[in-house]
Amino acid sequence: MRPDAQPGRGGPGRAGLLVRHNTLLLLRDPGPLVGRLVMPVVVMLALRPLYVAAEGPAGAGQAAIGALVTFSLLALSIVGGSILSERVWHTWDRLRVAPVRPVELLVGKAVPVLGVLAVQQAVVLTVGVAFCGVSVRSPGLLAAACAAWGLTLLGMGSAVGVTARSFGQLSATFDVGGFCLTTVGGAMVPLAVLPGWVRDIAPASPGYWAATTMRHAAAGQAAQTLRGVAVLLAVAAACGAVAVWRVRRGWGRAQAG
C-alpha cells in the first residue's frame, strides 16, 4: 500500500485499506490457502477410524476437533510472518508516516487471516458432520467457540510477530508453541491416555481450552462452553495488548531517533 494513500481518512478507512491490501496478498498465492483447507480434512478422514475404534462414536468428534485445532495453528505463522516481514523489510516506517495507528496495522494483518480460519473451520466441520458422523447439538455454541479460538490465534500470532527478531526465531517459537498447543493441550491425543504430569499442566495451554471448549460446544453444554470462551478471549486480549504495546514502543523509538 502506498504510504500516501488517503492519509486524512479516519481509522476505519485506513484499517479497511490495510485489510484489502493484505487480503489481496493472501489471494495472490492461493496454494498455501488450499493446503490449509485440504490437510485438516485429509487428517480427519484418515484418523477417524482409529479414534472411533478407541473411543466409540465420540471418536469422530475427537478426530474433527483435533484436526481443526492442530491445523488452525498455521494461522499463527501467517500473521506472525506477515508482521515480521514488515519489520525486516523496514516498511513499518512508511506505514507510520501515513499515519497508521498500531491497532489499525494489526487489524489489517489479522482480519484476512480470520476469514481464512472461518472458511477452514466451516469446511472441516461440514465434512465432519456430513461424512464422519460428527454430532453437533448446538451450532451456535460451536460457532462461538471457533470464533474465540480464531481471535486467540490472531492475538498470539501478532504478539510473536512483533517480538521475534528473525525468521529463525519466529520458526522456533512456532515449532515449540505448536507442540505445546496440540500435544500438551490434548488436541490430537486425548488427555486420558497421556501421562499424569501432562494432564496437570494442560490447562496452561490455550490449545487445551480450544479443544475442550469445542467439545463442550458440540455437546451443547453452554456453561462449560462459555467458561472456555471467556478464557480464550482473555488470552486473545492479553496477547493483543502486548502486540499493540510493542508496536507503539517501536514507533516511539523511531520517532525519537
mmCIF file of C-alpha atoms in Angstrom:
data_model
loop_
_atom_site.group_PDB
_atom_site.id
_atom_site.type_symbol
_atom_site.label_atom_id
_atom_site.label_comp_id
_atom_site.label_asym_id
_atom_site.label_seq_id
_atom_site.Cartn_x
_atom_site.Cartn_y
_atom_site.Cartn_z
ATOM 1 C CA MET A 1 0.000 0.000 0.000
ATOM 2 C CA ARG A 2 1.280 3.474 -0.860
ATOM 3 C CA PRO A 3 2.285 5.466 2.234
ATOM 4 C CA ASP A 4 0.388 8.487 0.885
ATOM 5 C CA ALA A 5 -2.883 6.599 0.260
ATOM 6 C CA GLN A 6 -5.634 8.809 1.700
ATOM 7 C CA PRO A 7 -3.746 9.790 4.860
ATOM 8 C CA GLY A 8 -6.553 12.025 6.057
ATOM 9 C CA ARG A 9 -9.207 9.369 6.300
ATOM 10 C CA GLY A 10 -10.414 8.078 9.652
ATOM 11 C CA GLY A 11 -9.373 4.916 11.420
ATOM 12 C CA PRO A 12 -11.954 2.598 9.769
ATOM 13 C CA GLY A 13 -10.901 3.843 6.323
ATOM 14 C CA ARG A 14 -7.215 3.185 6.948
ATOM 15 C CA ALA A 15 -7.899 -0.174 8.544
ATOM 16 C CA GLY A 16 -10.130 -1.094 5.607
ATOM 17 C CA LEU A 17 -7.372 -0.271 3.135
ATOM 18 C CA LEU A 18 -4.935 -2.447 5.058
ATOM 19 C CA VAL A 19 -7.430 -5.318 5.255
ATOM 20 C CA ARG A 20 -7.994 -5.142 1.496
ATOM 21 C CA HIS A 21 -4.279 -4.914 0.781
ATOM 22 C CA ASN A 22 -3.381 -7.923 2.951
ATOM 23 C CA THR A 23 -6.338 -9.918 1.577
ATOM 24 C CA LEU A 24 -5.043 -9.376 -1.935
ATOM 25 C CA LEU A 25 -1.600 -10.541 -0.851
ATOM 26 C CA LEU A 26 -3.092 -13.773 0.518
ATOM 27 C CA LEU A 27 -5.221 -14.405 -2.560
ATOM 28 C CA ARG A 28 -2.363 -13.674 -4.941
ATOM 29 C CA ASP A 29 -0.803 -17.015 -3.971
ATOM 30 C CA PRO A 30 -3.747 -19.337 -3.183
ATOM 31 C CA GLY A 31 -1.698 -22.543 -2.974
ATOM 32 C CA PRO A 32 -0.994 -22.359 0.771
ATOM 33 C CA LEU A 33 -4.623 -21.448 1.466
ATOM 34 C CA VAL A 34 -5.872 -24.504 -0.420
ATOM 35 C CA GLY A 35 -3.416 -26.652 1.530
ATOM 36 C CA ARG A 36 -4.741 -25.290 4.814
ATOM 37 C CA LEU A 37 -8.233 -26.346 3.778
ATOM 38 C CA VAL A 38 -7.332 -29.779 2.423
ATOM 39 C CA MET A 39 -4.844 -31.005 5.047
ATOM 40 C CA PRO A 40 -7.140 -30.986 8.102
ATOM 41 C CA VAL A 41 -9.878 -32.749 6.110
ATOM 42 C CA VAL A 42 -7.477 -35.474 4.977
ATOM 43 C CA VAL A 43 -6.110 -35.953 8.500
ATOM 44 C CA MET A 44 -9.623 -36.111 9.946
ATOM 45 C CA LEU A 45 -10.743 -38.712 7.411
ATOM 46 C CA ALA A 46 -7.588 -40.762 7.910
ATOM 47 C CA LEU A 47 -7.656 -40.772 11.720
ATOM 48 C CA ARG A 48 -11.395 -41.134 12.227
ATOM 49 C CA PRO A 49 -11.384 -44.979 12.132
ATOM 50 C CA LEU A 50 -8.604 -45.058 14.747
ATOM 51 C CA TYR A 51 -10.415 -42.697 17.122
ATOM 52 C CA VAL A 52 -13.767 -44.441 16.660
ATOM 53 C CA ALA A 53 -12.156 -47.817 17.380
ATOM 54 C CA ALA A 54 -10.621 -46.420 20.570
ATOM 55 C CA GLU A 55 -13.458 -44.202 21.842
ATOM 56 C CA GLY A 56 -16.605 -45.295 20.038
ATOM 57 C CA PRO A 57 -18.863 -42.791 18.223
ATOM 58 C CA ALA A 58 -17.368 -39.908 20.243
ATOM 59 C CA GLY A 59 -14.074 -40.557 18.485
ATOM 60 C CA ALA A 60 -15.377 -38.886 15.331
ATOM 61 C CA GLY A 61 -15.646 -35.593 17.203
ATOM 62 C CA GLN A 62 -12.156 -36.065 18.640
ATOM 63 C CA ALA A 63 -10.742 -36.543 15.139
ATOM 64 C CA ALA A 64 -12.525 -33.469 13.757
ATOM 65 C CA ILE A 65 -11.688 -31.138 16.638
ATOM 66 C CA GLY A 66 -8.118 -32.408 16.861
ATOM 67 C CA ALA A 67 -7.513 -31.735 13.167
ATOM 68 C CA LEU A 68 -9.231 -28.357 13.404
ATOM 69 C CA VAL A 69 -7.187 -27.140 16.376
ATOM 70 C CA THR A 70 -3.915 -28.542 15.036
ATOM 71 C CA PHE A 71 -4.091 -27.091 11.538
ATOM 72 C CA SER A 72 -5.601 -23.797 12.625
ATOM 73 C CA LEU A 73 -2.225 -23.173 14.272
ATOM 74 C CA LEU A 74 -0.925 -22.380 10.797
ATOM 75 C CA ALA A 75 -2.684 -19.042 11.243
ATOM 76 C CA LEU A 76 -0.010 -18.182 13.785
ATOM 77 C CA SER A 77 2.675 -18.405 11.120
ATOM 78 C CA ILE A 78 0.642 -16.361 8.614
ATOM 79 C CA VAL A 79 0.074 -13.449 10.964
ATOM 80 C CA GLY A 80 3.464 -13.621 12.650
ATOM 81 C CA GLY A 81 5.356 -13.949 9.378
ATOM 82 C CA SER A 82 3.424 -11.102 7.779
ATOM 83 C CA ILE A 83 4.189 -8.746 10.667
ATOM 84 C CA LEU A 84 7.845 -9.756 10.874
ATOM 85 C CA SER A 85 8.212 -9.232 7.121
ATOM 86 C CA GLU A 86 7.116 -5.620 7.547
ATOM 87 C CA ARG A 87 9.775 -5.158 10.208
ATOM 88 C CA VAL A 88 12.536 -6.924 8.273
ATOM 89 C CA TRP A 89 11.761 -5.026 5.074
ATOM 90 C CA HIS A 90 11.673 -1.741 7.046
ATOM 91 C CA THR A 91 8.257 -0.848 5.626
ATOM 92 C CA TRP A 92 6.768 -0.092 9.055
ATOM 93 C CA ASP A 93 8.149 3.445 8.876
ATOM 94 C CA ARG A 94 6.169 4.027 5.666
ATOM 95 C CA LEU A 95 3.018 2.903 7.428
ATOM 96 C CA ARG A 96 3.850 5.020 10.461
ATOM 97 C CA VAL A 97 4.073 8.254 8.461
ATOM 98 C CA ALA A 98 0.818 7.507 6.566
ATOM 99 C CA PRO A 99 -0.219 7.768 9.500
ATOM 100 C CA VAL A 100 -1.479 4.356 10.609
ATOM 101 C CA ARG A 101 -2.187 3.539 14.237
ATOM 102 C CA PRO A 102 -0.794 0.306 15.736
ATOM 103 C CA VAL A 103 -4.279 -1.123 16.222
ATOM 104 C CA GLU A 104 -5.145 -0.414 12.585
ATOM 105 C CA LEU A 105 -1.989 -2.099 11.371
ATOM 106 C CA LEU A 106 -2.659 -5.215 13.445
ATOM 107 C CA VAL A 107 -6.316 -5.319 12.380
ATOM 108 C CA GLY A 108 -5.236 -5.065 8.755
ATOM 109 C CA LYS A 109 -2.981 -8.088 9.218
ATOM 110 C CA ALA A 110 -5.407 -10.153 11.285
ATOM 111 C CA VAL A 111 -8.797 -9.782 9.611
ATOM 112 C CA PRO A 112 -7.879 -11.571 6.337
ATOM 113 C CA VAL A 113 -6.429 -14.476 8.327
ATOM 114 C CA LEU A 114 -9.581 -14.595 10.452
ATOM 115 C CA GLY A 115 -11.506 -15.050 7.231
ATOM 116 C CA VAL A 116 -9.248 -17.952 6.231
ATOM 117 C CA LEU A 117 -9.763 -19.527 9.651
ATOM 118 C CA ALA A 118 -13.528 -19.179 9.382
ATOM 119 C CA VAL A 119 -13.544 -20.915 5.996
ATOM 120 C CA GLN A 120 -11.252 -23.657 7.304
ATOM 121 C CA GLN A 121 -13.468 -24.269 10.322
ATOM 122 C CA ALA A 122 -16.611 -24.340 8.185
ATOM 123 C CA VAL A 123 -15.109 -26.822 5.707
ATOM 124 C CA VAL A 124 -13.720 -29.183 8.360
ATOM 125 C CA LEU A 125 -16.896 -29.207 10.444
ATOM 126 C CA THR A 126 -19.168 -29.580 7.422
ATOM 127 C CA VAL A 127 -17.186 -32.573 6.155
ATOM 128 C CA GLY A 128 -17.082 -33.960 9.691
ATOM 129 C CA VAL A 129 -20.853 -33.773 10.111
ATOM 130 C CA ALA A 130 -21.672 -34.951 6.577
ATOM 131 C CA PHE A 131 -19.192 -37.794 6.177
ATOM 132 C CA CYS A 132 -17.628 -38.650 9.536
ATOM 133 C CA GLY A 133 -20.599 -38.805 11.863
ATOM 134 C CA VAL A 134 -19.615 -35.808 13.967
ATOM 135 C CA SER A 135 -22.504 -34.775 16.219
ATOM 136 C CA VAL A 136 -23.150 -31.062 16.795
ATOM 137 C CA ARG A 137 -26.021 -30.364 19.177
ATOM 138 C CA SER A 138 -25.513 -26.598 19.327
ATOM 139 C CA PRO A 139 -24.128 -24.959 16.160
ATOM 140 C CA GLY A 140 -24.349 -21.543 17.849
ATOM 141 C CA LEU A 141 -22.145 -22.546 20.774
ATOM 142 C CA LEU A 142 -19.687 -24.219 18.414
ATOM 143 C CA ALA A 143 -19.514 -21.084 16.259
ATOM 144 C CA ALA A 144 -18.764 -19.004 19.373
ATOM 145 C CA ALA A 145 -16.016 -21.427 20.435
ATOM 146 C CA CYS A 146 -14.450 -21.394 16.972
ATOM 147 C CA ALA A 147 -14.551 -17.592 16.816
ATOM 148 C CA ALA A 148 -12.925 -17.276 20.240
ATOM 149 C CA TRP A 149 -10.159 -19.695 19.209
ATOM 150 C CA GLY A 150 -9.604 -17.755 15.997
ATOM 151 C CA LEU A 151 -9.202 -14.484 17.877
ATOM 152 C CA THR A 152 -6.817 -16.182 20.299
ATOM 153 C CA LEU A 153 -4.648 -17.414 17.429
ATOM 154 C CA LEU A 154 -4.537 -13.965 15.867
ATOM 155 C CA GLY A 155 -3.606 -12.367 19.172
ATOM 156 C CA MET A 156 -0.821 -14.873 19.825
ATOM 157 C CA GLY A 157 0.477 -14.645 16.261
ATOM 158 C CA SER A 158 0.574 -10.847 16.423
ATOM 159 C CA ALA A 159 2.401 -10.886 19.755
ATOM 160 C CA VAL A 160 5.031 -13.272 18.402
ATOM 161 C CA GLY A 161 5.341 -11.328 15.148
ATOM 162 C CA VAL A 162 6.148 -8.045 16.891
ATOM 163 C CA THR A 163 8.521 -9.711 19.359
ATOM 164 C CA ALA A 164 10.616 -12.109 17.249
ATOM 165 C CA ARG A 165 13.859 -10.678 15.903
ATOM 166 C CA SER A 166 14.391 -13.056 12.976
ATOM 167 C CA PHE A 167 12.557 -15.636 10.909
ATOM 168 C CA GLY A 168 14.621 -18.361 12.554
ATOM 169 C CA GLN A 169 13.459 -17.225 15.985
ATOM 170 C CA LEU A 170 9.909 -16.984 14.675
ATOM 171 C CA SER A 171 10.048 -20.539 13.316
ATOM 172 C CA ALA A 172 11.464 -21.937 16.547
ATOM 173 C CA THR A 173 8.749 -20.199 18.556
ATOM 174 C CA PHE A 174 6.022 -21.645 16.364
ATOM 175 C CA ASP A 175 7.527 -25.144 16.468
ATOM 176 C CA VAL A 176 7.714 -25.221 20.262
ATOM 177 C CA GLY A 177 4.426 -23.399 20.644
ATOM 178 C CA GLY A 178 2.658 -25.719 18.241
ATOM 179 C CA PHE A 179 3.827 -28.746 20.218
ATOM 180 C CA CYS A 180 2.567 -27.228 23.462
ATOM 181 C CA LEU A 181 -0.765 -26.189 21.987
ATOM 182 C CA THR A 182 -1.548 -29.540 20.370
ATOM 183 C CA THR A 183 0.166 -32.317 22.323
ATOM 184 C CA VAL A 184 0.092 -30.777 25.791
ATOM 185 C CA GLY A 185 -3.335 -29.315 25.094
ATOM 186 C CA GLY A 186 -4.802 -32.711 24.221
ATOM 187 C CA ALA A 187 -5.938 -31.738 20.723
ATOM 188 C CA MET A 188 -4.740 -34.759 18.754
ATOM 189 C CA VAL A 189 -4.214 -37.233 21.598
ATOM 190 C CA PRO A 190 -6.858 -37.493 24.360
ATOM 191 C CA LEU A 191 -5.529 -36.323 27.706
ATOM 192 C CA ALA A 192 -6.863 -39.501 29.340
ATOM 193 C CA VAL A 193 -4.115 -41.573 27.698
ATOM 194 C CA LEU A 194 -1.295 -39.098 28.342
ATOM 195 C CA PRO A 195 0.965 -39.115 31.435
ATOM 196 C CA GLY A 196 -0.396 -37.549 34.606
ATOM 197 C CA TRP A 197 2.037 -34.634 34.521
ATOM 198 C CA VAL A 198 0.763 -33.669 31.056
ATOM 199 C CA ARG A 199 -2.820 -33.637 32.331
ATOM 200 C CA ASP A 200 -1.717 -31.449 35.235
ATOM 201 C CA ILE A 201 -0.158 -28.752 33.057
ATOM 202 C CA ALA A 202 -2.635 -28.993 30.160
ATOM 203 C CA PRO A 203 -4.881 -26.124 31.378
ATOM 204 C CA ALA A 204 -1.925 -23.767 30.940
ATOM 205 C CA SER A 205 -2.135 -24.328 27.163
ATOM 206 C CA PRO A 206 -4.634 -22.314 25.102
ATOM 207 C CA GLY A 207 -4.915 -25.406 22.912
ATOM 208 C CA TYR A 208 -6.448 -27.250 25.855
ATOM 209 C CA TRP A 209 -9.155 -24.606 26.195
ATOM 210 C CA ALA A 210 -9.757 -24.587 22.445
ATOM 211 C CA ALA A 211 -10.211 -28.365 22.219
ATOM 212 C CA THR A 212 -12.273 -28.763 25.385
ATOM 213 C CA THR A 213 -14.437 -25.724 24.625
ATOM 214 C CA MET A 214 -15.235 -27.023 21.145
ATOM 215 C CA ARG A 215 -16.124 -30.443 22.559
ATOM 216 C CA HIS A 216 -18.422 -28.885 25.158
ATOM 217 C CA ALA A 217 -19.976 -26.675 22.465
ATOM 218 C CA ALA A 218 -20.602 -29.603 20.133
ATOM 219 C CA ALA A 219 -22.274 -31.422 23.046
ATOM 220 C CA GLY A 220 -24.494 -28.405 23.753
ATOM 221 C CA GLN A 221 -23.017 -27.726 27.206
ATOM 222 C CA ALA A 222 -23.484 -23.970 27.498
ATOM 223 C CA ALA A 223 -21.893 -23.267 30.900
ATOM 224 C CA GLN A 224 -18.633 -25.092 30.130
ATOM 225 C CA THR A 225 -18.522 -23.568 26.645
ATOM 226 C CA LEU A 226 -18.959 -20.003 27.877
ATOM 227 C CA ARG A 227 -16.264 -20.505 30.505
ATOM 228 C CA GLY A 228 -13.852 -21.724 27.841
ATOM 229 C CA VAL A 229 -14.782 -18.858 25.510
ATOM 230 C CA ALA A 230 -14.071 -16.386 28.328
ATOM 231 C CA VAL A 231 -10.620 -17.906 28.899
ATOM 232 C CA LEU A 232 -9.771 -17.827 25.190
ATOM 233 C CA LEU A 233 -10.920 -14.216 24.817
ATOM 234 C CA ALA A 234 -8.832 -13.236 27.842
ATOM 235 C CA VAL A 235 -5.753 -14.790 26.209
ATOM 236 C CA ALA A 236 -6.576 -13.020 22.941
ATOM 237 C CA ALA A 237 -6.957 -9.659 24.690
ATOM 238 C CA ALA A 238 -3.716 -10.063 26.627
ATOM 239 C CA CYS A 239 -1.726 -11.027 23.535
ATOM 240 C CA GLY A 240 -3.324 -8.232 21.513
ATOM 241 C CA ALA A 241 -2.399 -5.719 24.195
ATOM 242 C CA VAL A 242 1.213 -6.930 24.107
ATOM 243 C CA ALA A 243 1.298 -6.583 20.324
ATOM 244 C CA VAL A 244 -0.098 -3.032 20.378
ATOM 245 C CA TRP A 245 2.316 -2.037 23.151
ATOM 246 C CA ARG A 246 5.306 -3.405 21.234
ATOM 247 C CA VAL A 247 4.317 -1.588 18.046
ATOM 248 C CA ARG A 248 3.802 1.710 19.884
ATOM 249 C CA ARG A 249 7.105 1.297 21.667
ATOM 250 C CA GLY A 250 8.936 0.576 18.416
ATOM 251 C CA TRP A 251 7.401 3.512 16.592
ATOM 252 C CA GLY A 252 8.085 5.764 19.584
ATOM 253 C CA ARG A 253 11.765 4.853 19.418
ATOM 254 C CA ALA A 254 11.807 5.533 15.676
ATOM 255 C CA GLN A 255 10.324 8.987 16.184
ATOM 256 C CA ALA A 256 12.772 9.763 18.993
ATOM 257 C CA GLY A 257 15.661 8.726 16.774
#
